[in-house]
Amino acid sequence: MDGVYLSIVLAPLVGALVAGLWGRQIGRRGAQSVTILGVGIAFGLSVWVFWAHVFGGAPVYNETVYTWLVSDGIRFEIGFLVDNLTALMMLVVTFVSLMVHIYTIGYMRDDPGYQRFFSYISLFTFAMLMLVMANNFLQLFFGWEAVGLVSYLLIGFWHQRPSAVHANLKAFIVNRVGDFGFILGIAALVLYTGTLDYAATFAQVEGLREAQVPLWAGYETSLLTLACILLFIGAMGKSAQVPLHVWLPDSMEGPTPISALIHAATMVTAGIFMVARLSPLFEASPTTLSVILIIGALSAFFMGLLGLVQHDIKRVVAFSTLSQLGYMTVALGASAYAAGLFHLMTHAFFKALLFLAAGSVIIAMHHEQDMRRMGGLWRVMPITYVTALIGALALIGFPGMSGFFSKDAIIEAVALSTLPGAGFAYVLILAGVFVTALYTFRMIFMVFHQPPGTRSTSSADDHHAQLASHDHTHDHHHAQPELRTPDAERVLRAPSHTPHESPPVVTIPLILLAIPSVLAGLVVGPLLFGDFFDGVLTVDPARDVLAQLGESYSGIGGFILHGLMMPPVWLALSGVALAWLLYLHRPHWPGVIAARLRWVQAVLLRQYGFDAFNAKVLAGGSVALGRLLWRVGDRTVIDGWLVNGSARSIGALAQRIRRLQSGYLYHYAFAMILGLLIFGLMLW
Amino acid sequence: MTFELPDFSLAAAELWLLTLGCALLMLAVFVSAQRHTLLYGLSQFTLAGALGWVWWSAPESRSLTFNHHYVADDLATLLKSAVLLLTAVSLIYTRSYLERRPHLPRAEFYVLILFAVLGMFIMISAHSLLTLYLGLELLALCLYALVALNREHPPALEAAMKFFVLGALASGLLLYGMSIVYGLTGTLELHTLAAHLSDPASLPDPGSLTHLAWGFALTFLLVGLAFKLGAVPFHAWVPDVYEGAMTPVTLFIGSVSKLAALALVLRLLIEGLGALAVDWQGMLMILAVLSLTLGNLAAIAQHNLKRMLAYSTIAHIGFVTLALFAATPAGYHAALFYILVYALTAAGAFGVLLALSGEHEAQTLDDLQGLNHHHPWLAFLMLVLMASMAGLPPLLGFYAKLIVLQALLDQGHLALALYAVIFSVIGAFYYLRVIKRMYFDTPTHAATPRPARDLTLALSLNGLLLIALGLLPGLLLALTHAVF
């Protein structure tokens, strides 16, 4: 099996290297073929691995393939741990990646950086696979950083755009905060366990339960709680949980295919995956679970609210991603890891679908992303419309769609959870369902149904749009034409341009993603209540809410019927109804409401002031501190005394020593005799 | 005394080298020097054949022959293979250099190189003071002549003269030390010597007259060894010879011959006089500390790259001496590993200089200025080589330094390890300066012609090997581990 796993990982890497290093030689067609071939191989083999593990009963594979070095008993290795969880993640990652690769052919057709783009997304696939297949913390960290790097490169893909550069720096820096916590968490564990290996670490959990770490003089805390919270800070950065979420909305500066792949389906779920993979550790620290629960619930509700005031179609989907990641996080906090992973999987499908559908709309509108300029597209883009509708229904949890099962399971699980904070979380995620439905169908109605030109962009709320420091809609119009489509300017001036359905390379991935968006929910039984995750996830029996749920589980039909009697479905439907009322039936009402509740809208447009706080207090403070240190520490002490001072003295010394080499033979011979005498003197 | 027929098969490679070396010498008399390809091809054939013989004749276990004057063991096989491979690579680097300079005596160059290799082989396989000295002198005489080969170039003659006089002095001191050892023990064979010393009864008491005599012997021996290694204060010939000799010869002296020098130390000091480690450790420490200090500092002040690399060699030798100073198997292993890595890296660095030598001989920092502009691939290879010499991970040079430091720390020599690290940091300056000149400065010279294809290929392998083995250090470590 070694060969198979290695091929899965390496095939995309080879594709990325070939397309990246020899992109100019092999041309556009060559780059697209080689990367799609690489990812296709990875996908095909992943299907086989999934089959072998889930249905063929293949044993869990946990082997080291390469030892980099051994230092002080700690082994630095590359190894694979493949069990049902890994197999599932591999399948999701390679499938979505393959779809995105194909879609890219259509989306990036006119882009000068075509080969570079393919190289990056293939590289991303490699890094993500390394992350999910890791059997040790080192490789996990490698994958973690590598996906972060590729994400950075891709957000700033159009690096001629200042807003894209701003966004990728922001993503990078915010992730630094998370990763700092993450590596500290790993370090804390390694310090006490002396190993980087998962299995060896888990085996020591019982012994570490009582371990205390002195944080500062006279104050101790539990090692596991400390380590888990630090690890979770890493997850907060990568999976964009409050307050480290600020980078994700801006990441929409990148091309749409990567928003689908990286910032919706795969990379942002790395945090969720990591917590689930390390469930034996997290289970040992109920305090951390409470923290996770509350952070997740806050993200789920408050990030959803922000989606209500956005006009950029991609940003609406981005806020929706933040909110759904919050749901997954809540599930982890409630110890319903399987439900979180289940939602991760369904979300990967329907959110990738929604992003790609949004991309399809954007292509049709000639790279216009403002929903107020759209409308009535359902007639001209039937495939995009139907698939987007499927994605939206799955997202709001319409009974029978994939999202219904996963979201319902999470809500039910939280209702049963007895951890501190569970009640609070339950209220928030329930309210979140309503909000989700409202913003999702606001988007669907605005894009596909409203009569075109209903909303002028110079209406009252445009004034507020300028409040949002990162609403870059306007940048796009100015930056876009020279970079990509020369006729975009014309489109703006002449809104009568008729959009049309996208080419098959775009619509086929949409259709292929729509299928699992509908059907993926049917595996709810085995995944949540069956033995799919046996031996993979560890759950304290006292907190095993999914097992409690499973007692009353009686098949798909029963689950749906039960769901129909619970509040989430009705909340979702009323959200849809309200969206219909506000955006189709009475389209002038939103303006009226906004005018009345001006301060609420201002808060939402400012995204609760996180960006302002970060920019003024954190960034401003750091810059001021940096200036001070630079002036005093760097220029005077380090540059003046240490660097230049030492360099000057060493340079002077070097000149002096150089003079020792006089070039006279007798000096040399004398030096030798002198050396001989020194040795001789040592005899005494 | 009975006469037994020696097992010639163990020395098959030496016999092959000797035969073909003489044949080449004869051939050179009859063939015009213009037929360079023939001479080159025959030399490479000789080296390849010798490699075959080395591997074919490698015994299962350590075996002695020629009345215990000659030993064949894993160390010999490893070092001989390394010598042959590096010499072959050096010849590839050198071919186009010689072709551009018809006035140079080519046949003599190849003959001298082959006999130098033979000398190194004898040193590597020496198992008595006699054979050690024989090999040493054969090597040294070839090297003197090689340095002086470029007769029309006065600095070369000056360097050869200095090299010869100082070499004779060192040789004399070494021989004197050997004669004292013979006087004390009555034997020339290394294992009888070791057996004599391992007998506690015959180990000299501290303070006794015998002990003093041993001290003298060690002092003289060590001066000879230090001269061959080029350790401070017996290093003075190194910069002058490196700069004066033509670059192919510098390449040969700077990389291949260091392997033989280490073999000499390992055979004489460790195999023969290992029991006296306490006495020679102090001297090695002085050599190491002085070499690290002077080598790194003086290199900073150099503008000529060959001279800079000479001082860098001295600094690297300081590291090797430190590893030997540890006087543990781990230390010897580290020394062997370090010298192999060093020889590989140095060969590459001089190879780049040869690749850049058109009519004009590239040897100063200015010749490398803005190299990235003209030859990006060569610049990249040089970057790898310099970074490896500086000891940046994940290149091979990093591991070499790491295991030396590990061997030191295992013995509790924290201060020495720190000293070595500090001077490595200082040393990084001049390596990084080369990189800076190549990448960040604009070129002042016109582009040199594109180097020959075989040269580029060999150089690429040389550079990439440092990366590959740096990522997989286990491969080389396993090889060197098998020796000790």
mmCIF file with all atom_site columns, N, CA and C in Angstrom, chain B residues 346-367:
data_model
loop_
_atom_site.group_PDB
_atom_site.id
_atom_site.type_symbol
_atom_site.label_atom_id
_atom_site.label_alt_id
_atom_site.label_comp_id
_atom_site.label_asym_id
_atom_site.label_entity_id
_atom_site.label_seq_id
_atom_site.pdbx_PDB_ins_code
_atom_site.Cartn_x
_atom_site.Cartn_y
_atom_site.Cartn_z
_atom_site.occupancy
_atom_site.B_iso_or_equiv
_atom_site.pdbx_formal_charge
_atom_site.auth_seq_id
_atom_site.auth_comp_id
_atom_site.auth_asym_id
_atom_site.auth_atom_id
_atom_site.pdbx_PDB_model_num
ATOM 1  N N  . ALA B 1 346 ? 34.403 21.266 -2.128  1.00 0.00 ? 346 ALA B N  1
ATOM 2  C CA . ALA B 1 346 ? 35.524 22.041 -2.670  1.00 0.00 ? 346 ALA B CA 1
ATOM 3  C C  . ALA B 1 346 ? 35.699 21.737 -4.150  1.00 0.00 ? 346 ALA B C  1
ATOM 4  N N  . ALA B 1 347 ? 35.555 20.464 -4.526  1.00 0.00 ? 347 ALA B N  1
ATOM 5  C CA . ALA B 1 347 ? 35.679 20.110 -5.938  1.00 0.00 ? 347 ALA B CA 1
ATOM 6  C C  . ALA B 1 347 ? 34.679 20.921 -6.752  1.00 0.00 ? 347 ALA B C  1
ATOM 7  N N  . GLY B 1 348 ? 33.455 21.015 -6.249  1.00 0.00 ? 348 GLY B N  1
ATOM 8  C CA . GLY B 1 348 ? 32.436 21.775 -6.966  1.00 0.00 ? 348 GLY B CA 1
ATOM 9  C C  . GLY B 1 348 ? 32.794 23.244 -7.068  1.00 0.00 ? 348 GLY B C  1
ATOM 10 N N  . ALA B 1 349 ? 33.301 23.809 -5.967  1.00 0.00 ? 349 ALA B N  1
ATOM 11 C CA . ALA B 1 349 ? 33.595 25.240 -5.968  1.00 0.00 ? 349 ALA B CA 1
ATOM 12 C C  . ALA B 1 349 ? 34.695 25.564 -6.990  1.00 0.00 ? 349 ALA B C  1
ATOM 13 N N  . PHE B 1 350 ? 35.758 24.751 -7.000  1.00 0.00 ? 350 PHE B N  1
ATOM 14 C CA . PHE B 1 350 ? 36.807 24.993 -8.006  1.00 0.00 ? 350 PHE B CA 1
ATOM 15 C C  . PHE B 1 350 ? 36.281 24.670 -9.389  1.00 0.00 ? 350 PHE B C  1
ATOM 16 N N  . GLY B 1 351 ? 35.375 23.706 -9.463  1.00 0.00 ? 351 GLY B N  1
ATOM 17 C CA . GLY B 1 351 ? 34.767 23.378 -10.743 1.00 0.00 ? 351 GLY B CA 1
ATOM 18 C C  . GLY B 1 351 ? 34.052 24.582 -11.334 1.00 0.00 ? 351 GLY B C  1
ATOM 19 N N  . VAL B 1 352 ? 33.362 25.335 -10.489 1.00 0.00 ? 352 VAL B N  1
ATOM 20 C CA . VAL B 1 352 ? 32.689 26.535 -10.994 1.00 0.00 ? 352 VAL B CA 1
ATOM 21 C C  . VAL B 1 352 ? 33.714 27.525 -11.536 1.00 0.00 ? 352 VAL B C  1
ATOM 22 N N  . LEU B 1 353 ? 34.819 27.676 -10.803 1.00 0.00 ? 353 LEU B N  1
ATOM 23 C CA . LEU B 1 353 ? 35.861 28.584 -11.294 1.00 0.00 ? 353 LEU B CA 1
ATOM 24 C C  . LEU B 1 353 ? 36.373 28.124 -12.650 1.00 0.00 ? 353 LEU B C  1
ATOM 25 N N  . LEU B 1 354 ? 36.555 26.810 -12.805 1.00 0.00 ? 354 LEU B N  1
ATOM 26 C CA . LEU B 1 354 ? 37.040 26.291 -14.087 1.00 0.00 ? 354 LEU B CA 1
ATOM 27 C C  . LEU B 1 354 ? 36.002 26.505 -15.176 1.00 0.00 ? 354 LEU B C  1
ATOM 28 N N  . ALA B 1 355 ? 34.733 26.345 -14.798 1.00 0.00 ? 355 ALA B N  1
ATOM 29 C CA . ALA B 1 355 ? 33.684 26.538 -15.793 1.00 0.00 ? 355 ALA B CA 1
ATOM 30 C C  . ALA B 1 355 ? 33.668 27.973 -16.297 1.00 0.00 ? 355 ALA B C  1
ATOM 31 N N  . LEU B 1 356 ? 34.106 28.886 -15.433 1.00 0.00 ? 356 LEU B N  1
ATOM 32 C CA . LEU B 1 356 ? 34.072 30.297 -15.820 1.00 0.00 ? 356 LEU B CA 1
ATOM 33 C C  . LEU B 1 356 ? 35.376 30.756 -16.452 1.00 0.00 ? 356 LEU B C  1
ATOM 34 N N  . SER B 1 357 ? 36.374 29.855 -16.484 1.00 0.00 ? 357 SER B N  1
ATOM 35 C CA . SER B 1 357 ? 37.662 30.262 -17.018 1.00 0.00 ? 357 SER B CA 1
ATOM 36 C C  . SER B 1 357 ? 37.678 30.100 -18.526 1.00 0.00 ? 357 SER B C  1
ATOM 37 N N  . GLY B 1 358 ? 37.661 31.211 -19.216 1.00 0.00 ? 358 GLY B N  1
ATOM 38 C CA . GLY B 1 358 ? 37.859 31.157 -20.657 1.00 0.00 ? 358 GLY B CA 1
ATOM 39 C C  . GLY B 1 358 ? 39.350 31.284 -20.914 1.00 0.00 ? 358 GLY B C  1
ATOM 40 N N  . GLU B 1 359 ? 39.736 32.264 -21.700 1.00 0.00 ? 359 GLU B N  1
ATOM 41 C CA . GLU B 1 359 ? 41.154 32.556 -21.870 1.00 0.00 ? 359 GLU B CA 1
ATOM 42 C C  . GLU B 1 359 ? 41.702 33.086 -20.562 1.00 0.00 ? 359 GLU B C  1
ATOM 43 N N  . HIS B 1 360 ? 40.859 33.864 -19.928 1.00 0.00 ? 360 HIS B N  1
ATOM 44 C CA . HIS B 1 360 ? 41.246 34.471 -18.653 1.00 0.00 ? 360 HIS B CA 1
ATOM 45 C C  . HIS B 1 360 ? 40.910 33.492 -17.530 1.00 0.00 ? 360 HIS B C  1
ATOM 46 N N  . GLU B 1 361 ? 41.783 33.380 -16.561 1.00 0.00 ? 361 GLU B N  1
ATOM 47 C CA . GLU B 1 361 ? 41.542 32.436 -15.483 1.00 0.00 ? 361 GLU B CA 1
ATOM 48 C C  . GLU B 1 361 ? 40.705 33.097 -14.389 1.00 0.00 ? 361 GLU B C  1
ATOM 49 N N  . ALA B 1 362 ? 39.473 32.595 -14.203 1.00 0.00 ? 362 ALA B N  1
ATOM 50 C CA . ALA B 1 362 ? 38.590 33.203 -13.209 1.00 0.00 ? 362 ALA B CA 1
ATOM 51 C C  . ALA B 1 362 ? 39.095 32.871 -11.827 1.00 0.00 ? 362 ALA B C  1
ATOM 52 N N  . GLN B 1 363 ? 39.351 33.877 -11.015 1.00 0.00 ? 363 GLN B N  1
ATOM 53 C CA . GLN B 1 363 ? 39.793 33.569 -9.658  1.00 0.00 ? 363 GLN B CA 1
ATOM 54 C C  . GLN B 1 363 ? 39.499 34.655 -8.631  1.00 0.00 ? 363 GLN B C  1
ATOM 55 N N  . THR B 1 364 ? 38.920 35.770 -9.023  1.00 0.00 ? 364 THR B N  1
ATOM 56 C CA . THR B 1 364 ? 38.613 36.762 -7.996  1.00 0.00 ? 364 THR B CA 1
ATOM 57 C C  . THR B 1 364 ? 37.109 36.903 -7.854  1.00 0.00 ? 364 THR B C  1
ATOM 58 N N  . LEU B 1 365 ? 36.732 37.602 -6.806  1.00 0.00 ? 365 LEU B N  1
ATOM 59 C CA . LEU B 1 365 ? 35.313 37.837 -6.566  1.00 0.00 ? 365 LEU B CA 1
ATOM 60 C C  . LEU B 1 365 ? 34.693 38.592 -7.730  1.00 0.00 ? 365 LEU B C  1
ATOM 61 N N  . ASP B 1 366 ? 35.496 39.468 -8.369  1.00 0.00 ? 366 ASP B N  1
ATOM 62 C CA . ASP B 1 366 ? 34.958 40.238 -9.486  1.00 0.00 ? 366 ASP B CA 1
ATOM 63 C C  . ASP B 1 366 ? 34.526 39.339 -10.628 1.00 0.00 ? 366 ASP B C  1
ATOM 64 N N  . ASP B 1 367 ? 35.223 38.211 -10.799 1.00 0.00 ? 367 ASP B N  1
ATOM 65 C CA . ASP B 1 367 ? 34.862 37.318 -11.891 1.00 0.00 ? 367 ASP B CA 1
ATOM 66 C C  . ASP B 1 367 ? 33.489 36.699 -11.662 1.00 0.00 ? 367 ASP B C  1
#
